Amino acid sequence: MTPSTTASRPIGVFDSGIGGLTVVRALLHHLPHENVVYFGDTARVPYGPKSAQVVREYAAQDTDILLRYNVKAIIIACNTVSAVALDVVQKRAKVPIMGVILPGAEAAVKSTSRKRIGVIGTQGTIKSDAYTHAIRQLDPSIRVFSKACPLFVPLAEEGWTSHKATELIAKEYLFPLTLEKIDTLVLGCTHYPLLRDVIGDVLHHHVTLIDSGEATALAVKKLLEETGLRNTSTQKPRLQFFVSDVPDKFMEIGERFLGQKLGRVQRVSFEIGGAP
Ligand code: DGL
C-alpha cells in the first residue's frame, strides 16, 4: 500500500455512546480533511459507573468494530475507557492508538502556574486515578484534586447547559475544588465541554478549563504528521457513524454534540453477520 492510500484511510473513533462526538468535533476542526469512522456503544452506555473489568471487555469489542473499517489510527474518545483500558486497545490493534488522558494531562500541566490542578470525570475515570498519575508523572510537584461528577452526563444529554438545576449541581460538585485553590480544571469526560459555560461561571472564570478532547485532537494532528499518515486530500471528508442501538433522540442530541448534522447513523452488531 502506498503512503497516500494509507493516509486516506479513515481515523476510527469510539466512545461509550454519543459523547465522543465532541472529540470528533474538535478533530474535524483541526483536521478538516480526515475521513472518520465513529462507533458509539449506545446500547451499553454509560460506561462511567461500570467496573474496570467490564469496561475493558467492552473496549475490546468496540475496537474490533472499528477494525472492520480498515482504520489507520484509533482514538479512544471516552475518558473512562482511556483511563482503564488503553492497554487493551493497544494490544488488539496494530495501528497508532490515542487515548484522551495523556493529551489532557499534558495540556493541564502546561497551564497550571500554582501547580494545583482539578480533574472532573465519571466515577470510573476518577476511581482509576489515571489523570492524577499522568499529571504527576509529568511533574511530581503538582497537586491534583479530583471529583466525580456523574450527573453532568445526563444533564448534558438533556440539553440543560444553562439550566438553574445544572448550576446548583455544578456548585455542589465544584465547591470542594474551589477550596483547594486550583488554577486549572481538566474536563475529563466527553460530555463536559457542553457544560463549559456553567462550569466557568461557577468557578467565577478564575480557573482555566482544559478540554481533553480538544487536546487530543491536537495530539492526533501531531501524530499523523510525524507518522506520515495525515490525509493530504483537500476533499470534503467522509464521516460514517455507527452505533449499537439507535435511541429516538440520537440524531437530535448528536447534532448538538457534533456541532453539525450527522447524516446517516447505522446500527452495527457486535456479531459479524448480525444486525444490519
Ligand atoms: N464517554 C464517557 C466518558 O468520557 C461518559 C459517558 C459514560 O459514562 O459512558 O467518560
PDB file of C-alpha atoms and ligand atoms in Angstrom:
ATOM      1  CA  MET A   1       0.000   0.000   0.000  1.00  0.00           C
ATOM      2  CA  THR A   2       1.377   3.428  -0.923  1.00  0.00           C
ATOM      3  CA  PRO A   3       1.584   6.069   1.813  1.00  0.00           C
ATOM      4  CA  SER A   4      -1.176   8.136   0.151  1.00  0.00           C
ATOM      5  CA  THR A   5      -3.692   5.276   0.144  1.00  0.00           C
ATOM      6  CA  THR A   6      -2.818   4.579   3.783  1.00  0.00           C
ATOM      7  CA  ALA A   7      -3.322   8.246   4.633  1.00  0.00           C
ATOM      8  CA  SER A   8      -6.751   8.341   3.003  1.00  0.00           C
ATOM      9  CA  ARG A   9      -7.987   5.517   5.248  1.00  0.00           C
ATOM     10  CA  PRO A  10     -10.333   6.755   7.988  1.00  0.00           C
ATOM     11  CA  ILE A  11      -9.461   7.562  11.570  1.00  0.00           C
ATOM     12  CA  GLY A  12     -11.502   5.339  13.884  1.00  0.00           C
ATOM     13  CA  VAL A  13     -13.046   6.962  16.944  1.00  0.00           C
ATOM     14  CA  PHE A  14     -15.029   5.132  19.589  1.00  0.00           C
ATOM     15  CA  ASP A  15     -16.896   6.053  22.712  1.00  0.00           C
ATOM     16  CA  SER A  16     -19.379   4.561  25.152  1.00  0.00           C
ATOM     17  CA  GLY A  17     -22.122   6.433  23.297  1.00  0.00           C
ATOM     18  CA  ILE A  18     -22.767   9.826  21.881  1.00  0.00           C
ATOM     19  CA  GLY A  19     -20.335  11.910  23.955  1.00  0.00           C
ATOM     20  CA  GLY A  20     -17.337  11.115  21.768  1.00  0.00           C
ATOM     21  CA  LEU A  21     -18.868  13.319  19.090  1.00  0.00           C
ATOM     22  CA  THR A  22     -17.371  16.275  20.994  1.00  0.00           C
ATOM     23  CA  VAL A  23     -13.957  14.754  20.249  1.00  0.00           C
ATOM     24  CA  VAL A  24     -14.878  14.273  16.570  1.00  0.00           C
ATOM     25  CA  ARG A  25     -15.951  17.904  16.507  1.00  0.00           C
ATOM     26  CA  ALA A  26     -12.520  19.001  17.757  1.00  0.00           C
ATOM     27  CA  LEU A  27     -10.845  16.576  15.361  1.00  0.00           C
ATOM     28  CA  LEU A  28     -12.699  17.976  12.339  1.00  0.00           C
ATOM     29  CA  HIS A  29     -11.792  21.475  13.438  1.00  0.00           C
ATOM     30  CA  HIS A  30      -8.060  20.718  13.454  1.00  0.00           C
ATOM     31  CA  LEU A  31      -8.041  18.078  10.696  1.00  0.00           C
ATOM     32  CA  PRO A  32     -10.875  19.054   8.335  1.00  0.00           C
ATOM     33  CA  HIS A  33      -9.940  16.592   5.587  1.00  0.00           C
ATOM     34  CA  GLU A  34      -9.702  13.386   7.571  1.00  0.00           C
ATOM     35  CA  ASN A  35     -12.210  10.617   6.918  1.00  0.00           C
ATOM     36  CA  VAL A  36     -13.717   9.393  10.166  1.00  0.00           C
ATOM     37  CA  VAL A  37     -15.496   6.222  11.250  1.00  0.00           C
ATOM     38  CA  TYR A  38     -17.242   6.674  14.606  1.00  0.00           C
ATOM     39  CA  PHE A  39     -18.635   3.945  16.797  1.00  0.00           C
ATOM     40  CA  GLY A  40     -20.776   4.736  19.847  1.00  0.00           C
ATOM     41  CA  ASP A  41     -21.821   1.868  22.080  1.00  0.00           C
ATOM     42  CA  THR A  42     -25.247   3.384  22.701  1.00  0.00           C
ATOM     43  CA  ALA A  43     -26.727   0.016  23.700  1.00  0.00           C
ATOM     44  CA  ARG A  44     -24.449  -0.274  26.740  1.00  0.00           C
ATOM     45  CA  VAL A  45     -23.821   3.361  27.712  1.00  0.00           C
ATOM     46  CA  PRO A  46     -22.976   4.624  30.338  1.00  0.00           C
ATOM     47  CA  TYR A  47     -19.540   3.138  30.997  1.00  0.00           C
ATOM     48  CA  GLY A  48     -18.737   5.596  33.812  1.00  0.00           C
ATOM     49  CA  PRO A  49     -20.407   3.681  36.674  1.00  0.00           C
ATOM     50  CA  LYS A  50     -19.309   0.211  35.446  1.00  0.00           C
ATOM     51  CA  SER A  51     -16.388  -1.815  36.790  1.00  0.00           C
ATOM     52  CA  ALA A  52     -12.990  -1.557  35.100  1.00  0.00           C
ATOM     53  CA  GLN A  53     -13.199  -5.232  34.157  1.00  0.00           C
ATOM     54  CA  VAL A  54     -16.458  -4.790  32.251  1.00  0.00           C
ATOM     55  CA  VAL A  55     -15.242  -1.601  30.554  1.00  0.00           C
ATOM     56  CA  ARG A  56     -12.112  -3.481  29.423  1.00  0.00           C
ATOM     57  CA  GLU A  57     -14.275  -6.204  27.844  1.00  0.00           C
ATOM     58  CA  TYR A  58     -16.426  -3.612  26.092  1.00  0.00           C
ATOM     59  CA  ALA A  59     -13.335  -1.723  24.879  1.00  0.00           C
ATOM     60  CA  ALA A  60     -12.007  -4.856  23.172  1.00  0.00           C
ATOM     61  CA  GLN A  61     -15.318  -5.360  21.345  1.00  0.00           C
ATOM     62  CA  ASP A  62     -15.556  -1.693  20.367  1.00  0.00           C
ATOM     63  CA  THR A  63     -12.033  -1.856  18.930  1.00  0.00           C
ATOM     64  CA  ASP A  64     -12.951  -4.901  16.832  1.00  0.00           C
ATOM     65  CA  ILE A  65     -15.852  -2.977  15.329  1.00  0.00           C
ATOM     66  CA  LEU A  66     -13.568  -0.157  14.189  1.00  0.00           C
ATOM     67  CA  LEU A  67     -11.018  -2.605  12.797  1.00  0.00           C
ATOM     68  CA  ARG A  68     -13.690  -3.824  10.344  1.00  0.00           C
ATOM     69  CA  TYR A  69     -13.417  -0.447   8.609  1.00  0.00           C
ATOM     70  CA  ASN A  70      -9.679  -0.531   7.877  1.00  0.00           C
ATOM     71  CA  VAL A  71      -8.913   2.441  10.116  1.00  0.00           C
ATOM     72  CA  LYS A  72      -5.388   3.916  10.032  1.00  0.00           C
ATOM     73  CA  ALA A  73      -5.445   5.020  13.697  1.00  0.00           C
ATOM     74  CA  ILE A  74      -7.813   4.738  16.657  1.00  0.00           C
ATOM     75  CA  ILE A  75      -8.845   7.486  19.036  1.00  0.00           C
ATOM     76  CA  ILE A  76     -10.415   6.399  22.300  1.00  0.00           C
ATOM     77  CA  ALA A  77     -12.731   9.373  22.805  1.00  0.00           C
ATOM     78  CA  CYS A  78     -14.168   8.000  26.047  1.00  0.00           C
ATOM     79  CA  ASN A  79     -12.272   9.122  29.144  1.00  0.00           C
ATOM     80  CA  THR A  80     -13.456   6.105  31.123  1.00  0.00           C
ATOM     81  CA  VAL A  81     -12.094   3.679  28.512  1.00  0.00           C
ATOM     82  CA  SER A  82      -8.877   5.692  28.102  1.00  0.00           C
ATOM     83  CA  ALA A  83      -8.432   5.564  31.887  1.00  0.00           C
ATOM     84  CA  VAL A  84      -8.888   1.820  32.389  1.00  0.00           C
ATOM     85  CA  ALA A  85      -8.419   0.083  29.032  1.00  0.00           C
ATOM     86  CA  LEU A  86      -5.810   1.869  26.894  1.00  0.00           C
ATOM     87  CA  ASP A  87      -3.584  -1.222  27.040  1.00  0.00           C
ATOM     88  CA  VAL A  88      -6.454  -3.461  25.871  1.00  0.00           C
ATOM     89  CA  VAL A  89      -6.900  -1.386  22.718  1.00  0.00           C
ATOM     90  CA  GLN A  90      -3.140  -1.085  22.154  1.00  0.00           C
ATOM     91  CA  LYS A  91      -2.699  -4.870  22.289  1.00  0.00           C
ATOM     92  CA  ARG A  92      -5.599  -5.522  19.976  1.00  0.00           C
ATOM     93  CA  ALA A  93      -4.993  -3.058  17.153  1.00  0.00           C
ATOM     94  CA  LYS A  94      -1.767  -2.751  15.208  1.00  0.00           C
ATOM     95  CA  VAL A  95      -2.377   0.902  14.310  1.00  0.00           C
ATOM     96  CA  PRO A  96      -1.451   4.026  16.303  1.00  0.00           C
ATOM     97  CA  ILE A  97      -3.771   4.451  19.318  1.00  0.00           C
ATOM     98  CA  MET A  98      -4.524   7.691  21.113  1.00  0.00           C
ATOM     99  CA  GLY A  99      -6.426   7.968  24.384  1.00  0.00           C
ATOM    100  CA  VAL A 100      -7.599  11.266  25.874  1.00  0.00           C
ATOM    101  CA  ILE A 101      -5.845  11.087  29.261  1.00  0.00           C
ATOM    102  CA  LEU A 102      -2.251  11.936  28.334  1.00  0.00           C
ATOM    103  CA  PRO A 103      -3.092  14.866  25.994  1.00  0.00           C
ATOM    104  CA  GLY A 104      -5.458  16.277  28.660  1.00  0.00           C
ATOM    105  CA  ALA A 105      -2.834  15.842  31.376  1.00  0.00           C
ATOM    106  CA  GLU A 106      -0.129  17.496  29.254  1.00  0.00           C
ATOM    107  CA  ALA A 107      -2.339  20.489  28.492  1.00  0.00           C
ATOM    108  CA  ALA A 108      -3.170  20.867  32.207  1.00  0.00           C
ATOM    109  CA  VAL A 109       0.492  20.697  33.248  1.00  0.00           C
ATOM    110  CA  LYS A 110       1.322  23.404  30.702  1.00  0.00           C
ATOM    111  CA  SER A 111      -1.494  25.595  32.002  1.00  0.00           C
ATOM    112  CA  THR A 112      -1.020  25.483  35.781  1.00  0.00           C
ATOM    113  CA  SER A 113       1.125  28.131  37.417  1.00  0.00           C
ATOM    114  CA  ARG A 114       0.146  27.392  41.029  1.00  0.00           C
ATOM    115  CA  LYS A 115       0.712  23.652  40.455  1.00  0.00           C
ATOM    116  CA  ARG A 116      -2.784  22.831  41.662  1.00  0.00           C
ATOM    117  CA  ILE A 117      -4.972  21.042  39.145  1.00  0.00           C
ATOM    118  CA  GLY A 118      -8.550  19.808  39.477  1.00  0.00           C
ATOM    119  CA  VAL A 119      -9.879  16.858  37.486  1.00  0.00           C
ATOM    120  CA  ILE A 120     -13.544  16.004  36.988  1.00  0.00           C
ATOM    121  CA  GLY A 121     -14.899  12.908  35.269  1.00  0.00           C
ATOM    122  CA  THR A 122     -17.082   9.833  35.651  1.00  0.00           C
ATOM    123  CA  GLN A 123     -16.804   7.582  38.701  1.00  0.00           C
ATOM    124  CA  GLY A 124     -14.702   5.126  36.673  1.00  0.00           C
ATOM    125  CA  THR A 125     -12.252   7.768  35.474  1.00  0.00           C
ATOM    126  CA  ILE A 126     -11.823   9.327  38.906  1.00  0.00           C
ATOM    127  CA  LYS A 127     -11.533   5.973  40.689  1.00  0.00           C
ATOM    128  CA  SER A 128      -8.769   4.905  38.286  1.00  0.00           C
ATOM    129  CA  ASP A 129      -6.643   7.956  39.194  1.00  0.00           C
ATOM    130  CA  ALA A 130      -5.399   7.875  35.594  1.00  0.00           C
ATOM    131  CA  TYR A 131      -5.249  11.666  35.243  1.00  0.00           C
ATOM    132  CA  THR A 132      -3.504  12.055  38.611  1.00  0.00           C
ATOM    133  CA  HIS A 133      -0.848   9.508  37.630  1.00  0.00           C
ATOM    134  CA  ALA A 134      -0.326  11.064  34.192  1.00  0.00           C
ATOM    135  CA  ILE A 135      -0.045  14.594  35.607  1.00  0.00           C
ATOM    136  CA  ARG A 136       2.297  13.606  38.433  1.00  0.00           C
ATOM    137  CA  GLN A 137       4.450  11.602  36.059  1.00  0.00           C
ATOM    138  CA  LEU A 138       4.948  14.793  34.048  1.00  0.00           C
ATOM    139  CA  ASP A 139       5.561  16.921  37.150  1.00  0.00           C
ATOM    140  CA  PRO A 140       5.626  15.237  40.593  1.00  0.00           C
ATOM    141  CA  SER A 141       5.448  18.614  42.349  1.00  0.00           C
ATOM    142  CA  ILE A 142       1.878  19.218  41.102  1.00  0.00           C
ATOM    143  CA  ARG A 143      -1.049  18.501  43.417  1.00  0.00           C
ATOM    144  CA  VAL A 144      -4.167  17.018  41.844  1.00  0.00           C
ATOM    145  CA  PHE A 145      -7.682  17.190  43.301  1.00  0.00           C
ATOM    146  CA  SER A 146     -10.347  15.022  41.670  1.00  0.00           C
ATOM    147  CA  LYS A 147     -14.092  14.819  41.816  1.00  0.00           C
ATOM    148  CA  ALA A 148     -16.538  12.515  40.075  1.00  0.00           C
ATOM    149  CA  CYS A 149     -19.473  14.444  38.595  1.00  0.00           C
ATOM    150  CA  PRO A 150     -21.786  11.713  37.259  1.00  0.00           C
ATOM    151  CA  LEU A 151     -24.917  13.881  36.988  1.00  0.00           C
ATOM    152  CA  PHE A 152     -23.229  16.079  34.381  1.00  0.00           C
ATOM    153  CA  VAL A 153     -23.647  13.314  31.773  1.00  0.00           C
ATOM    154  CA  PRO A 154     -27.480  13.172  31.743  1.00  0.00           C
ATOM    155  CA  LEU A 155     -27.683  16.975  32.144  1.00  0.00           C
ATOM    156  CA  ALA A 156     -25.574  17.498  29.004  1.00  0.00           C
ATOM    157  CA  GLU A 157     -27.647  14.936  27.097  1.00  0.00           C
ATOM    158  CA  GLU A 158     -30.838  16.635  28.232  1.00  0.00           C
ATOM    159  CA  GLY A 159     -29.506  19.914  26.830  1.00  0.00           C
ATOM    160  CA  TRP A 160     -29.662  21.597  30.232  1.00  0.00           C
ATOM    161  CA  THR A 161     -26.490  23.506  29.557  1.00  0.00           C
ATOM    162  CA  SER A 162     -27.602  26.742  31.190  1.00  0.00           C
ATOM    163  CA  HIS A 163     -30.343  25.468  33.478  1.00  0.00           C
ATOM    164  CA  LYS A 164     -30.682  26.516  37.129  1.00  0.00           C
ATOM    165  CA  ALA A 165     -30.571  22.852  38.211  1.00  0.00           C
ATOM    166  CA  THR A 166     -27.261  22.355  36.407  1.00  0.00           C
ATOM    167  CA  GLU A 167     -25.835  25.438  38.089  1.00  0.00           C
ATOM    168  CA  LEU A 168     -26.849  24.138  41.530  1.00  0.00           C
ATOM    169  CA  ILE A 169     -25.380  20.707  40.865  1.00  0.00           C
ATOM    170  CA  ALA A 170     -22.193  22.248  39.474  1.00  0.00           C
ATOM    171  CA  LYS A 171     -21.833  24.378  42.616  1.00  0.00           C
ATOM    172  CA  GLU A 172     -22.251  21.296  44.790  1.00  0.00           C
ATOM    173  CA  TYR A 173     -19.691  19.273  42.833  1.00  0.00           C
ATOM    174  CA  LEU A 174     -17.112  22.008  42.325  1.00  0.00           C
ATOM    175  CA  PHE A 175     -17.170  23.678  45.734  1.00  0.00           C
ATOM    176  CA  PRO A 176     -14.568  21.296  47.265  1.00  0.00           C
ATOM    177  CA  LEU A 177     -12.236  22.022  44.346  1.00  0.00           C
ATOM    178  CA  THR A 178     -12.514  25.776  44.811  1.00  0.00           C
ATOM    179  CA  LEU A 179     -11.371  25.320  48.430  1.00  0.00           C
ATOM    180  CA  GLU A 180      -8.189  23.709  47.092  1.00  0.00           C
ATOM    181  CA  LYS A 181      -7.346  26.866  45.106  1.00  0.00           C
ATOM    182  CA  ILE A 182      -6.932  25.070  41.804  1.00  0.00           C
ATOM    183  CA  ASP A 183      -5.999  27.262  38.832  1.00  0.00           C
ATOM    184  CA  THR A 184      -6.690  24.632  36.140  1.00  0.00           C
ATOM    185  CA  LEU A 185      -9.530  22.132  35.747  1.00  0.00           C
ATOM    186  CA  VAL A 186      -9.495  19.153  33.384  1.00  0.00           C
ATOM    187  CA  LEU A 187     -12.900  18.446  31.845  1.00  0.00           C
ATOM    188  CA  GLY A 188     -12.203  14.705  31.909  1.00  0.00           C
ATOM    189  CA  CYS A 189     -15.382  13.472  30.271  1.00  0.00           C
ATOM    190  CA  THR A 190     -16.728  13.666  26.724  1.00  0.00           C
ATOM    191  CA  HIS A 191     -19.892  15.453  27.863  1.00  0.00           C
ATOM    192  CA  TYR A 192     -18.397  18.217  29.973  1.00  0.00           C
ATOM    193  CA  PRO A 193     -17.370  20.617  27.156  1.00  0.00           C
ATOM    194  CA  LEU A 194     -21.104  21.188  26.656  1.00  0.00           C
ATOM    195  CA  LEU A 195     -21.293  22.472  30.244  1.00  0.00           C
ATOM    196  CA  ARG A 196     -18.219  24.665  29.871  1.00  0.00           C
ATOM    197  CA  ASP A 197     -20.128  27.928  30.407  1.00  0.00           C
ATOM    198  CA  VAL A 198     -21.899  26.862  33.573  1.00  0.00           C
ATOM    199  CA  ILE A 199     -18.680  25.344  34.994  1.00  0.00           C
ATOM    200  CA  GLY A 200     -16.786  28.544  34.156  1.00  0.00           C
ATOM    201  CA  ASP A 201     -19.478  30.691  35.820  1.00  0.00           C
ATOM    202  CA  VAL A 202     -19.451  28.597  38.992  1.00  0.00           C
ATOM    203  CA  LEU A 203     -15.656  28.976  39.167  1.00  0.00           C
ATOM    204  CA  HIS A 204     -16.007  32.733  38.512  1.00  0.00           C
ATOM    205  CA  HIS A 205     -13.735  32.346  35.460  1.00  0.00           C
ATOM    206  CA  HIS A 206     -10.640  32.188  37.705  1.00  0.00           C
ATOM    207  CA  VAL A 207      -9.785  28.686  36.574  1.00  0.00           C
ATOM    208  CA  THR A 208      -8.510  27.584  33.143  1.00  0.00           C
ATOM    209  CA  LEU A 209     -10.692  24.806  31.728  1.00  0.00           C
ATOM    210  CA  ILE A 210      -8.912  22.070  29.792  1.00  0.00           C
ATOM    211  CA  ASP A 211     -10.974  20.170  27.246  1.00  0.00           C
ATOM    212  CA  SER A 212      -9.248  16.805  26.954  1.00  0.00           C
ATOM    213  CA  GLY A 213     -10.960  16.161  23.599  1.00  0.00           C
ATOM    214  CA  GLU A 214      -9.523  19.360  22.161  1.00  0.00           C
ATOM    215  CA  ALA A 215      -6.048  18.490  23.496  1.00  0.00           C
ATOM    216  CA  THR A 216      -6.411  15.015  21.962  1.00  0.00           C
ATOM    217  CA  ALA A 217      -7.326  16.412  18.531  1.00  0.00           C
ATOM    218  CA  LEU A 218      -4.118  18.455  18.550  1.00  0.00           C
ATOM    219  CA  ALA A 219      -2.100  15.414  19.664  1.00  0.00           C
ATOM    220  CA  VAL A 220      -3.618  13.350  16.836  1.00  0.00           C
ATOM    221  CA  LYS A 221      -2.684  16.026  14.312  1.00  0.00           C
ATOM    222  CA  LYS A 222       0.914  15.863  15.519  1.00  0.00           C
ATOM    223  CA  LEU A 223       0.897  12.061  15.468  1.00  0.00           C
ATOM    224  CA  LEU A 224      -0.430  11.896  11.889  1.00  0.00           C
ATOM    225  CA  GLU A 225       2.161  14.396  10.721  1.00  0.00           C
ATOM    226  CA  GLU A 226       5.014  12.538  12.413  1.00  0.00           C
ATOM    227  CA  THR A 227       3.942   9.164  11.018  1.00  0.00           C
ATOM    228  CA  GLY A 228       3.163  10.418   7.505  1.00  0.00           C
ATOM    229  CA  LEU A 229      -0.463   9.371   7.985  1.00  0.00           C
ATOM    230  CA  ARG A 230      -2.070  12.774   7.515  1.00  0.00           C
ATOM    231  CA  ASN A 231      -4.551  12.837   4.647  1.00  0.00           C
ATOM    232  CA  THR A 232      -3.315  15.379   2.114  1.00  0.00           C
ATOM    233  CA  SER A 233      -6.554  15.348   0.117  1.00  0.00           C
ATOM    234  CA  THR A 234      -8.495  18.606   0.194  1.00  0.00           C
ATOM    235  CA  GLN A 235     -11.844  16.959  -0.482  1.00  0.00           C
ATOM    236  CA  LYS A 236     -14.797  17.001   1.886  1.00  0.00           C
ATOM    237  CA  PRO A 237     -14.194  14.118   4.296  1.00  0.00           C
ATOM    238  CA  ARG A 238     -16.376  11.017   4.546  1.00  0.00           C
ATOM    239  CA  LEU A 239     -17.917  10.754   8.013  1.00  0.00           C
ATOM    240  CA  GLN A 240     -19.546   7.461   8.980  1.00  0.00           C
ATOM    241  CA  PHE A 241     -21.461   6.964  12.209  1.00  0.00           C
ATOM    242  CA  PHE A 242     -22.194   3.566  13.701  1.00  0.00           C
ATOM    243  CA  VAL A 243     -23.971   2.758  16.954  1.00  0.00           C
ATOM    244  CA  SER A 244     -25.018  -0.416  18.767  1.00  0.00           C
ATOM    245  CA  ASP A 245     -28.548   0.949  19.274  1.00  0.00           C
ATOM    246  CA  VAL A 246     -30.385   3.924  17.791  1.00  0.00           C
ATOM    247  CA  PRO A 247     -32.361   5.651  20.514  1.00  0.00           C
ATOM    248  CA  ASP A 248     -35.045   8.051  19.288  1.00  0.00           C
ATOM    249  CA  LYS A 249     -33.218  11.152  20.437  1.00  0.00           C
ATOM    250  CA  PHE A 250     -29.857  10.159  18.981  1.00  0.00           C
ATOM    251  CA  MET A 251     -29.893  12.393  15.893  1.00  0.00           C
ATOM    252  CA  GLU A 252     -31.054  15.457  17.801  1.00  0.00           C
ATOM    253  CA  ILE A 253     -28.587  15.038  20.657  1.00  0.00           C
ATOM    254  CA  GLY A 254     -25.810  14.003  18.303  1.00  0.00           C
ATOM    255  CA  GLU A 255     -26.139  17.182  16.297  1.00  0.00           C
ATOM    256  CA  ARG A 256     -25.649  19.211  19.476  1.00  0.00           C
ATOM    257  CA  PHE A 257     -22.517  17.284  20.416  1.00  0.00           C
ATOM    258  CA  LEU A 258     -21.015  17.299  16.923  1.00  0.00           C
ATOM    259  CA  GLY A 259     -21.967  20.883  16.078  1.00  0.00           C
ATOM    260  CA  GLN A 260     -23.317  19.828  12.668  1.00  0.00           C
ATOM    261  CA  LYS A 261     -25.823  17.387  11.173  1.00  0.00           C
ATOM    262  CA  LEU A 262     -24.807  13.751  11.441  1.00  0.00           C
ATOM    263  CA  GLY A 263     -26.440  12.437   8.285  1.00  0.00           C
ATOM    264  CA  ARG A 264     -26.958   8.701   8.295  1.00  0.00           C
ATOM    265  CA  VAL A 265     -26.426   6.734  11.509  1.00  0.00           C
ATOM    266  CA  GLN A 266     -26.210   2.978  11.073  1.00  0.00           C
ATOM    267  CA  ARG A 267     -26.730   0.274  13.604  1.00  0.00           C
ATOM    268  CA  VAL A 268     -23.976  -2.291  13.742  1.00  0.00           C
ATOM    269  CA  SER A 269     -23.854  -5.576  15.608  1.00  0.00           C
ATOM    270  CA  PHE A 270     -21.015  -6.996  17.670  1.00  0.00           C
ATOM    271  CA  GLU A 271     -21.674 -10.310  15.892  1.00  0.00           C
ATOM    272  CA  ILE A 272     -20.326 -10.362  12.374  1.00  0.00           C
ATOM    273  CA  GLY A 273     -23.321 -11.021  10.139  1.00  0.00           C
ATOM    274  CA  GLY A 274     -25.686  -9.963  12.954  1.00  0.00           C
ATOM    275  CA  ALA A 275     -27.724  -6.779  12.779  1.00  0.00           C
ATOM    276  CA  PRO A 276     -27.601  -4.767   9.538  1.00  0.00           C
TER     277      PRO A 276
HETATM  278  N1  DGL B   1     -17.953   8.875  27.454  1.00  0.00           N
HETATM  279  C1  DGL B   1     -17.861   8.785  28.889  1.00  0.00           C
HETATM  280  C2  DGL B   1     -16.536   9.404  29.350  1.00  0.00           C
HETATM  281  O1  DGL B   1     -15.964  10.254  28.704  1.00  0.00           O
HETATM  282  C3  DGL B   1     -19.023   9.446  29.591  1.00  0.00           C
HETATM  283  C4  DGL B   1     -20.359   8.706  29.455  1.00  0.00           C
HETATM  284  C5  DGL B   1     -20.348   7.345  30.123  1.00  0.00           C
HETATM  285  O2  DGL B   1     -20.355   7.253  31.356  1.00  0.00           O
HETATM  286  O3  DGL B   1     -20.319   6.374  29.371  1.00  0.00           O
HETATM  287  O4  DGL B   1     -16.025   9.013  30.383  1.00  0.00           O
END
